[in-house]
XYZ file of C-alpha atoms in Angstrom:
492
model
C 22.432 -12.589 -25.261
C 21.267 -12.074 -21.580
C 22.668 -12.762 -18.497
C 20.574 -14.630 -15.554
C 19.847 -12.664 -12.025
C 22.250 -14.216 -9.731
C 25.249 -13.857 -6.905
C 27.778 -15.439 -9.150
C 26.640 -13.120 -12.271
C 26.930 -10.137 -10.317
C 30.275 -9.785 -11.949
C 28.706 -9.929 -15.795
C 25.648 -7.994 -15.287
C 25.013 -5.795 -18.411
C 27.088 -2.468 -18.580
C 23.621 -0.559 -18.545
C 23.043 -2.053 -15.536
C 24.018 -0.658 -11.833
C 24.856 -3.583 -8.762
C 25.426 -3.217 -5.206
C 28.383 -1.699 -4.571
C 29.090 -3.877 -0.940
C 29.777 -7.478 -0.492
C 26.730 -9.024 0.327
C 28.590 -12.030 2.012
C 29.411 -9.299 4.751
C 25.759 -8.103 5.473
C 23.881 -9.509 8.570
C 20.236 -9.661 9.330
C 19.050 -6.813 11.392
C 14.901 -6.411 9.809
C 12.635 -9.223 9.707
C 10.100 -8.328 6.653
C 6.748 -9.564 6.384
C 4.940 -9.185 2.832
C 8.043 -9.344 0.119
C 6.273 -7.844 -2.658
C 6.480 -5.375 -5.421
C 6.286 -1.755 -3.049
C 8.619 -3.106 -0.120
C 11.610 -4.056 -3.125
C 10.702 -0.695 -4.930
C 10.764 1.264 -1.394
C 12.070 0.109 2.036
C 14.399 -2.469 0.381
C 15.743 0.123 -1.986
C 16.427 2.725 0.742
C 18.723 0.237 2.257
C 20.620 -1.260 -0.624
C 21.493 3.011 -0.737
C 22.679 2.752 2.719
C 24.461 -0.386 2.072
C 26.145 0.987 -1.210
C 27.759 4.416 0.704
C 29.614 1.985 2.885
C 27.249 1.788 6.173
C 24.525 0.276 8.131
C 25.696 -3.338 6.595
C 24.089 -5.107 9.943
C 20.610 -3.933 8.940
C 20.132 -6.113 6.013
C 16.724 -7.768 5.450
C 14.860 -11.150 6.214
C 11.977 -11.768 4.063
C 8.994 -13.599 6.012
C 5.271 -14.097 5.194
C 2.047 -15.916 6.067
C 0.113 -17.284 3.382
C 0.760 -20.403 1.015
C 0.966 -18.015 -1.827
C 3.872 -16.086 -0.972
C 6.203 -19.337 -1.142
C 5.228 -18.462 -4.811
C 7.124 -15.073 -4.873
C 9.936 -16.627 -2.200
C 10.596 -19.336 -5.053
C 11.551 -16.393 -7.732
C 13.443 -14.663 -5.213
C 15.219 -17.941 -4.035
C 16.483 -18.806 -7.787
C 18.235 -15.529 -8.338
C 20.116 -15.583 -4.376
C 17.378 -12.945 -2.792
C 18.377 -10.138 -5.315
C 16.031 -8.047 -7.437
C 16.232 -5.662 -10.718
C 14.366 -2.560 -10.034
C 13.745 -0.580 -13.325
C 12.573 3.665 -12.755
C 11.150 4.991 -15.897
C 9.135 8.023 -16.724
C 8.672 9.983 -19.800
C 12.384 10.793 -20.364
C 14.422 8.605 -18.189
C 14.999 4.650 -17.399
C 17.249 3.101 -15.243
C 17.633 -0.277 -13.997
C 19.826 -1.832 -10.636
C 20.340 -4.957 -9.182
C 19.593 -4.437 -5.268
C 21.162 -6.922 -2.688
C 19.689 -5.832 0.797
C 17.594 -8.587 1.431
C 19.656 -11.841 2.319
C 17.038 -14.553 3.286
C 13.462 -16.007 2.706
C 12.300 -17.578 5.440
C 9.327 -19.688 4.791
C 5.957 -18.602 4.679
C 3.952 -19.597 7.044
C 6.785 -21.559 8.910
C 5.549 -20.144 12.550
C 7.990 -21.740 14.276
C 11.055 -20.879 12.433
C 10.133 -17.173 11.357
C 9.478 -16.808 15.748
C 12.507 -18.472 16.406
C 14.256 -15.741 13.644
C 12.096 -13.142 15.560
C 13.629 -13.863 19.247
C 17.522 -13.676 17.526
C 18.431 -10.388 19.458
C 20.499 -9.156 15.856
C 17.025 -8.677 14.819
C 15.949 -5.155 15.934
C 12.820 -4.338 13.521
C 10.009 -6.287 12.071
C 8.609 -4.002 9.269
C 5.400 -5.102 7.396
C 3.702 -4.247 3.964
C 0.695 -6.579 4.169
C -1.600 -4.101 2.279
C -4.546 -2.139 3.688
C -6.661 -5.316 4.255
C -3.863 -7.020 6.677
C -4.331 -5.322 9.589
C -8.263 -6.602 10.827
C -9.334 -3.588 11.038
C -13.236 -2.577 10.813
C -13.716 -0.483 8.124
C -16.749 1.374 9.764
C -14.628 2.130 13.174
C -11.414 2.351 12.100
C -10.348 -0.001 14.522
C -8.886 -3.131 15.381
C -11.616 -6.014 15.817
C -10.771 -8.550 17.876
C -13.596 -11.031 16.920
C -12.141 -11.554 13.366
C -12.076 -15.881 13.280
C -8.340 -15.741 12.708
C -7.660 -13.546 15.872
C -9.751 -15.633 18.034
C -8.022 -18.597 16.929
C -4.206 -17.215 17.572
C -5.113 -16.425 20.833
C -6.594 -19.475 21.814
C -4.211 -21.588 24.488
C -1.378 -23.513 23.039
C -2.313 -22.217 18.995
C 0.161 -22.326 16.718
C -0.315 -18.689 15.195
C -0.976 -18.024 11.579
C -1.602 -14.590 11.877
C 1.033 -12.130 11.461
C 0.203 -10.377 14.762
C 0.191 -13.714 16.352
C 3.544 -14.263 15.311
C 4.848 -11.135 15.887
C 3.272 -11.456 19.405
C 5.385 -15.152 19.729
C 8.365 -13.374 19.506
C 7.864 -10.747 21.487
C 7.089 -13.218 24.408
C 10.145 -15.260 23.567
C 12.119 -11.919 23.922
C 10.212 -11.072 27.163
C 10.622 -14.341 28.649
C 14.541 -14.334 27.653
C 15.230 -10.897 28.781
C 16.165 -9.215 25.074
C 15.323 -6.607 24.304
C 12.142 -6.296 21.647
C 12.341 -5.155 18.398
C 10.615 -2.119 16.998
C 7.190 -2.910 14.919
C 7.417 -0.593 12.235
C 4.127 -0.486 9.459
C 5.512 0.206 5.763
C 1.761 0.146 4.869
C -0.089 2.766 3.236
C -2.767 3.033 5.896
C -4.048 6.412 8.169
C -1.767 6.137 11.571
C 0.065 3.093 10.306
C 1.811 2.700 13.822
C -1.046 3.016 15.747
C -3.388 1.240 13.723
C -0.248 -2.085 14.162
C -0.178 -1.447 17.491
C -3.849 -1.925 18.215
C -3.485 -4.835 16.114
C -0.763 -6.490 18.565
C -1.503 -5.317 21.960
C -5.285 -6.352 21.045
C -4.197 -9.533 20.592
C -2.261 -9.726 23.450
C -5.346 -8.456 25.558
C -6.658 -11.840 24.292
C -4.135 -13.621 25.521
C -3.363 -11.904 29.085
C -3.994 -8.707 29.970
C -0.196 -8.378 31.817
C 1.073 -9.497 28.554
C -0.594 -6.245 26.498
C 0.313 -3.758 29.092
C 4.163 -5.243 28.655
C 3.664 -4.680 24.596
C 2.624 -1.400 25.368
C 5.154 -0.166 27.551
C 8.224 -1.592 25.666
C 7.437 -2.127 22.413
C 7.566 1.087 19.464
C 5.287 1.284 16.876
C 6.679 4.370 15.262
C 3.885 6.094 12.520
C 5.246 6.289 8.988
C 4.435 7.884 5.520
C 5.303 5.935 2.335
C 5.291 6.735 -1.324
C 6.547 5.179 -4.921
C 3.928 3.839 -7.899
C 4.783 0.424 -8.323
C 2.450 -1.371 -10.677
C 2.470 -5.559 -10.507
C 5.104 -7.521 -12.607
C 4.256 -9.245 -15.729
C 5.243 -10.922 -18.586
C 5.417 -7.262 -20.283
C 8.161 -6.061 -17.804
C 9.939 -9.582 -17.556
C 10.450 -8.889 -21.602
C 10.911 -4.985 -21.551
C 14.165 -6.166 -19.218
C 15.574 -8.781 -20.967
C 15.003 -6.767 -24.449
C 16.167 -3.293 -23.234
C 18.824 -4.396 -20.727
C 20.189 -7.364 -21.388
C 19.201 -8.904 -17.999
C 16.716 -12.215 -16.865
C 14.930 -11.738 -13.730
C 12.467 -13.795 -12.422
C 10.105 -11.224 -10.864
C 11.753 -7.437 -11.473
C 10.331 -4.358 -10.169
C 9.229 -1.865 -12.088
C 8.117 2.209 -10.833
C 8.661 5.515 -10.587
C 11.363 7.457 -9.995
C 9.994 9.477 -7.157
C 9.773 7.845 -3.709
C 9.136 9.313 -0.429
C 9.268 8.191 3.304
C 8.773 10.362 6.565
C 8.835 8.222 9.557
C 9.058 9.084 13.312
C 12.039 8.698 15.118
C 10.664 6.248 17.330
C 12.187 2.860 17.767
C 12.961 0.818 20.773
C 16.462 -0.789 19.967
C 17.976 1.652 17.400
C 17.587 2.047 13.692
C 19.233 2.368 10.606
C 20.750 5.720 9.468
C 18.065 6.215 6.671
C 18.170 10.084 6.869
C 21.556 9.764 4.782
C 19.430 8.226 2.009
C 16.314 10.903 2.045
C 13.878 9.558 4.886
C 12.522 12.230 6.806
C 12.436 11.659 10.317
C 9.749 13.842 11.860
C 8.233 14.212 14.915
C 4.739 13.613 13.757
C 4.177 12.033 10.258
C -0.021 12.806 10.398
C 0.240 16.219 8.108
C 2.264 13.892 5.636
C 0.401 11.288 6.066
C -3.130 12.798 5.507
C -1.979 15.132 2.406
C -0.709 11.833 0.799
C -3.676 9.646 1.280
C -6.668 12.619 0.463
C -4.707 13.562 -2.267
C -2.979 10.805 -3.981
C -4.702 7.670 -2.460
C -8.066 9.367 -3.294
C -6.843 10.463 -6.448
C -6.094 7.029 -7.649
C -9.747 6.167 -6.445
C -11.484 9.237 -7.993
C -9.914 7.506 -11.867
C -9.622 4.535 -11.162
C -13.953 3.975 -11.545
C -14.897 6.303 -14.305
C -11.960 5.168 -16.277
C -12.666 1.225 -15.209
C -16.338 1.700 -16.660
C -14.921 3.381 -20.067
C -12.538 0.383 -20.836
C -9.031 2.275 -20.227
C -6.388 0.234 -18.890
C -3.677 2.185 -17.856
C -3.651 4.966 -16.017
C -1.669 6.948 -18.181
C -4.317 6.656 -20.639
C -7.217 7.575 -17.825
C -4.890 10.459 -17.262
C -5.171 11.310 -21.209
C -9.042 11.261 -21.597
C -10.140 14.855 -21.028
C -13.061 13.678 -18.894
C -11.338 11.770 -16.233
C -8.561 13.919 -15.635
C -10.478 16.883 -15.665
C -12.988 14.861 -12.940
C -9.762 14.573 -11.124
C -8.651 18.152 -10.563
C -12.013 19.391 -9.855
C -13.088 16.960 -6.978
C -9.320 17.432 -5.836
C -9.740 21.213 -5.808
C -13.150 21.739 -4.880
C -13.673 18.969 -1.953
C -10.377 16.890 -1.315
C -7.599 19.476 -0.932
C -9.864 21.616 1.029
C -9.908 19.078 3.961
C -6.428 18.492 4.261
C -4.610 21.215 6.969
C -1.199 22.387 6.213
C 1.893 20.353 5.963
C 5.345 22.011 6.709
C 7.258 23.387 3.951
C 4.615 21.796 1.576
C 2.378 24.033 -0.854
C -0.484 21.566 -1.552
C -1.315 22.729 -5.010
C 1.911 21.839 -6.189
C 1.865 18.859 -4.455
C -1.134 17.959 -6.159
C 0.256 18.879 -9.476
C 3.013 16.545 -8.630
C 0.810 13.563 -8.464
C -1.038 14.851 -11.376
C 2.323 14.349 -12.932
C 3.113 10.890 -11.762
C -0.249 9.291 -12.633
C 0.333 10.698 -16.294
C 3.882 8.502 -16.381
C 3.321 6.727 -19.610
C 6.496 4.537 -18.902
C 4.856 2.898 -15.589
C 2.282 0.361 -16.917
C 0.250 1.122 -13.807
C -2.945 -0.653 -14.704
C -6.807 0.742 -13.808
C -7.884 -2.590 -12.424
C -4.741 -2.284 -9.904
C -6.167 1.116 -8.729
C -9.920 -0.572 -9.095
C -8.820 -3.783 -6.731
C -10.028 -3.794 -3.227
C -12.543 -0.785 -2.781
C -13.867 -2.263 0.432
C -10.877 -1.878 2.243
C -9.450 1.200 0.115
C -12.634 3.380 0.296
C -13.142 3.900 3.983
C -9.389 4.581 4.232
C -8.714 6.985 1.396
C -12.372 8.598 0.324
C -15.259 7.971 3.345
C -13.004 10.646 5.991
C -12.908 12.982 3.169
C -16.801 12.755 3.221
C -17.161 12.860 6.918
C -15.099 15.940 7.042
C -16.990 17.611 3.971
C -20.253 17.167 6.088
C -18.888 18.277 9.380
C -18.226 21.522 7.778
C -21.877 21.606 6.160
C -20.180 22.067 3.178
C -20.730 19.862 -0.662
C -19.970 16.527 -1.738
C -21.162 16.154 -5.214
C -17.919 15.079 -6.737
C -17.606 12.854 -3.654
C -21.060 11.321 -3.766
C -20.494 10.346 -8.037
C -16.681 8.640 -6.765
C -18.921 6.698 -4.331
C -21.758 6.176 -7.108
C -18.785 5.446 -9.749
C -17.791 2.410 -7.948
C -20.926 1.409 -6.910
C -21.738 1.147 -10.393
C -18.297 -0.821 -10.948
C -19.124 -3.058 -8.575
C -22.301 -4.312 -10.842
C -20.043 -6.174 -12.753
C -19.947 -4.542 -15.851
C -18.527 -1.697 -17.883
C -20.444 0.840 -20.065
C -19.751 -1.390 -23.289
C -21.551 -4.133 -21.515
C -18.000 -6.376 -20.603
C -17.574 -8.254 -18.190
C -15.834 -7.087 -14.632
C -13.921 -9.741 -13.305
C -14.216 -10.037 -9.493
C -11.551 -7.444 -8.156
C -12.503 -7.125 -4.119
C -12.363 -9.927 -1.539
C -15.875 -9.216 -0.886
C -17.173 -9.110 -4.684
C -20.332 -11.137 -4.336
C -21.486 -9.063 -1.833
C -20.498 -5.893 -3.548
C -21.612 -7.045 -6.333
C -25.402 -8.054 -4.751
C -25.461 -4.743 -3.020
C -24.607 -2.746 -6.661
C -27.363 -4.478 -8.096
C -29.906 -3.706 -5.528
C -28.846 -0.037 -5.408
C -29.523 0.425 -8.965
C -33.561 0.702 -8.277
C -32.498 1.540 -4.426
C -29.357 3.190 -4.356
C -29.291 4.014 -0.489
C -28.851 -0.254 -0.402
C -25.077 1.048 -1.046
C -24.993 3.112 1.361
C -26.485 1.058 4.262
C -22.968 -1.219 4.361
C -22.900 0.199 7.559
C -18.947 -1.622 8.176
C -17.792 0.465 5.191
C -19.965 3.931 5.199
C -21.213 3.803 9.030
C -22.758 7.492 9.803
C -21.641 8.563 5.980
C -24.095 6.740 4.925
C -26.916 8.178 7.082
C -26.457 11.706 6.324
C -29.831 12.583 4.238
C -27.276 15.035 2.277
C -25.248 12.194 1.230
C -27.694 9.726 0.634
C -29.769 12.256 -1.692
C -26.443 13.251 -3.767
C -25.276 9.481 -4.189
C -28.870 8.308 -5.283
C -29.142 11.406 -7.721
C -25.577 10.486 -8.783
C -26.188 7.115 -9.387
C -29.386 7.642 -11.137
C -27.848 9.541 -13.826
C -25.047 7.017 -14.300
C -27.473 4.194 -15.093
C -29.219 6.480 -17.428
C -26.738 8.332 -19.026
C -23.724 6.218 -18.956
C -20.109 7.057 -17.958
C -19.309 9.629 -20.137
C -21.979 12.189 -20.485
C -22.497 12.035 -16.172
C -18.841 13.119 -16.095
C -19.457 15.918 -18.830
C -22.407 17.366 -16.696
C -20.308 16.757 -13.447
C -17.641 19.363 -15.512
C -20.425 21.871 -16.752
C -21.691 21.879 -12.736
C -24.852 20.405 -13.608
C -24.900 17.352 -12.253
């Protein structure tokens, strides 16, 4: 017998099972959300239902919102159950599951109008975002925002309706402007280098569209504090929909499974107060960059360095990737050799056992993490969490070999198919032309390298180019398997 995910079952949830601790009838709206998915209910969301449960911060509770059609898919789960979601933690010796309550509302994606008229209620004091690296328009050679991108041009023409997110955040802030509240802090959940900053361009150089006056006001009264954020949460399916209702007793539409650990340093920077998250275990720093940098070299780039080898040998999870000799031992040497030495000290952080901490996490049988997960979206992921690492390697005149065959390893992904011959299904939102470009660099591999918007001077470095091609080579000749076991012997 199970029990279905709702406000009036609170009372019956299973015994195994933990619920809020507050009356949710007495929380109000104080965050506006944008991108309800899987990390924000395993992370931010989470974090607040904590707050809620030791008996404070109740006016902070959150609004979901979102932008495209698809979302009124998840807000439909969501709606069924009364806005509340099961969040299972398992590793190799533990599972838990609890029923958090922090979120109180769904406003309808891509309703402009209604999520800027939620935006300009002053009870509303932060709008947080996780729209995922590729949200933000930024240029993956640069770095930075690009203002030519269609759907910016179109939000800031006169009179537009805006579809964007930064258009509507933008609406808002001009109906707060023009009715003398006070704006909200923007604050970035994503995992992205300089979150804050990187938002910021992405509003103020929207605004700079729009009127210059109006940008300079976003700048001078608007915080976009910088934050670091951290918890494995693989995608629901059917598989953890039944491990819930089997092992717990409890139906929930669209449940959230991860790991235990989670992690969130965040700068104290926010322009009409905040929660009190440091009772909960945020760490409020000054400046979140060491963090920051340590977790996306190291883990971020970790998850990249498997995720292709272990794609092209037919492994699905990662906790099997993490169990084949070859592609974990591939991990700790390009980690040791040429990732960890470009990242500078973090305070009161030894990096090796940081590293052997993620080691840890991506060996979590219990997850269910999948390899396509960490496979999706190299164009955006790449020059984010590997390409710096390269720059950096070169600056110092020092070698990328281990580098150049993670570059080579998803080139070769990006052919379309795996060692065994199967088929790759399209897993980037540029695929064809990945895939085009993979194909010509197999008898010209520096065609790879010439996507100038993803490798820009990378990919002109003669160093670089000659390691990648002689990487690449030996992949299409050797196969997976035996490149990686001359990568380990050093003769690559």
């Amino acid at each position: 017998m199970t029990v279905k995910l709702s406000s009036s079952n609170l009372s019956k949830l299973p015994t195994e099972v933990a619920g809020p601790k507050y009356d949710r009838a007495t929380l109000k709206a104080g965050i506006v959300h944008f991108g309800v998915g899987n990390f924000h209910r395993s992370h931010q969301a989470v974090y607040l239902d904590d707050l809620f449960n030791s008996g404070i911060g109740h006016d902070w509770a959150l609004v979901g919102a979102g932008v495209f059609e698809g979302e009124k898919i998840g807000r439909a789960k969501l709606e069924e159950q009364d806005w509340l979601t099961t969040v299972v933690e398992q590793d190799s010796g533990h599972m838990s599951a609890r029923v958090t309550g922090a979120m109180i509302d769904f406003l309808m994606p891509g309703d402009a109008a209604g999520i800027i008229e939620r935006l300009a209620d002053p009870a509303i004091k932060i709008v947080s975002l996780t729209i995922t690296e590729g949200g933000y328009f930024i240029d993956p050679a640069s770095g930075v925002f690009n203002p030519t991108h269609p759907d910016i041009v179109a939000d800031a023409q006169p009179g537009a309706t805006p579809k964007t997110v930064f258009g509507i955040i933008l609406a808002g802030l001009v109906r707060r402007r023009d009715e003398g509240t006070v704006p909200f802090t923007v604050m970035s959940c994503d995992n992205i280098p300089h979150n804050g900053h990187v938002t910021s361009d992405g509003v103020i150089g929207l605004a700079r569209l729009i009127d210059e006056d109006l940008a300079n006001w976003v700048s001078e009264h608007v915080a976009f504090p910088n934050g670091m954020v951290d918890r494995i949460t693989p995608a629901t399916t059917d598989r953890e929909r039944g491990i819930l209702a089997k092992d717990f007793g409890l139906e929930d539409n669209w449940p959230v499974f991860c790991e235990p650990f989670r992690q969130w340093v965040l700068e104290d920077h926010f322009t009409n107060g905040r929660p009190p998250l440091e009772r909960v275990g945020v760490q409020f720093v000054k400046d979140v960059a060491p963090y920051e940098l340590m977790k996306i070299r190291i883990l971020n780039g970790g998850h990249a360095t498997i995720a292709y080898p272990a794609g092209l040998m037919d492994i699905h999870f990662v906790h099997e990737a993490m169990q084949e000799p070859l592609v974990s031992g591939f991990l700790a040497k390009l980690e040791r050799e040429e990732i960890i030495p470009t990242v500078p000290p973090v305070p009161d952080t030894v990096l090796e056992d940081y590293y052997q901490l993620i080691e840890s996490r991506f060996s979590n049988p219990k997850i269910g993490d999948t390899v396509r997960r960490l496979c999706l979206d190299g164009s955006n992921r790449q020059p984010k969490f590997i390409i710096p690492t390269i720059a950096d390697r070169l600056k110092a005149g020092k070698s990328g070999a281990g580098l150049a065959l993670e570059s080579a390893l998803w080139c070769r992904y990006c052919f379309g198919t795996t060692d065994s011959g199967a088929v790759i299904e399209p897993n980037d939102p540029s695929w064809d032309r990945l895939q085009a470009t993979a194909k010509a660099a197999k008898d010209a591999p520096a065609a790879w390298l010439a996507m100038e918007d993803i490798y820009g001077d990378v990919g002109r470095a003669t160093v670089f180019v000659e390691a990648f091609a002689h990487a690449l080579n030996v992949l299409w000749a050797n196969g997976t398997r035996a490149t990686l076991t001359r990568y380990l012997a050093g003769k690559l």
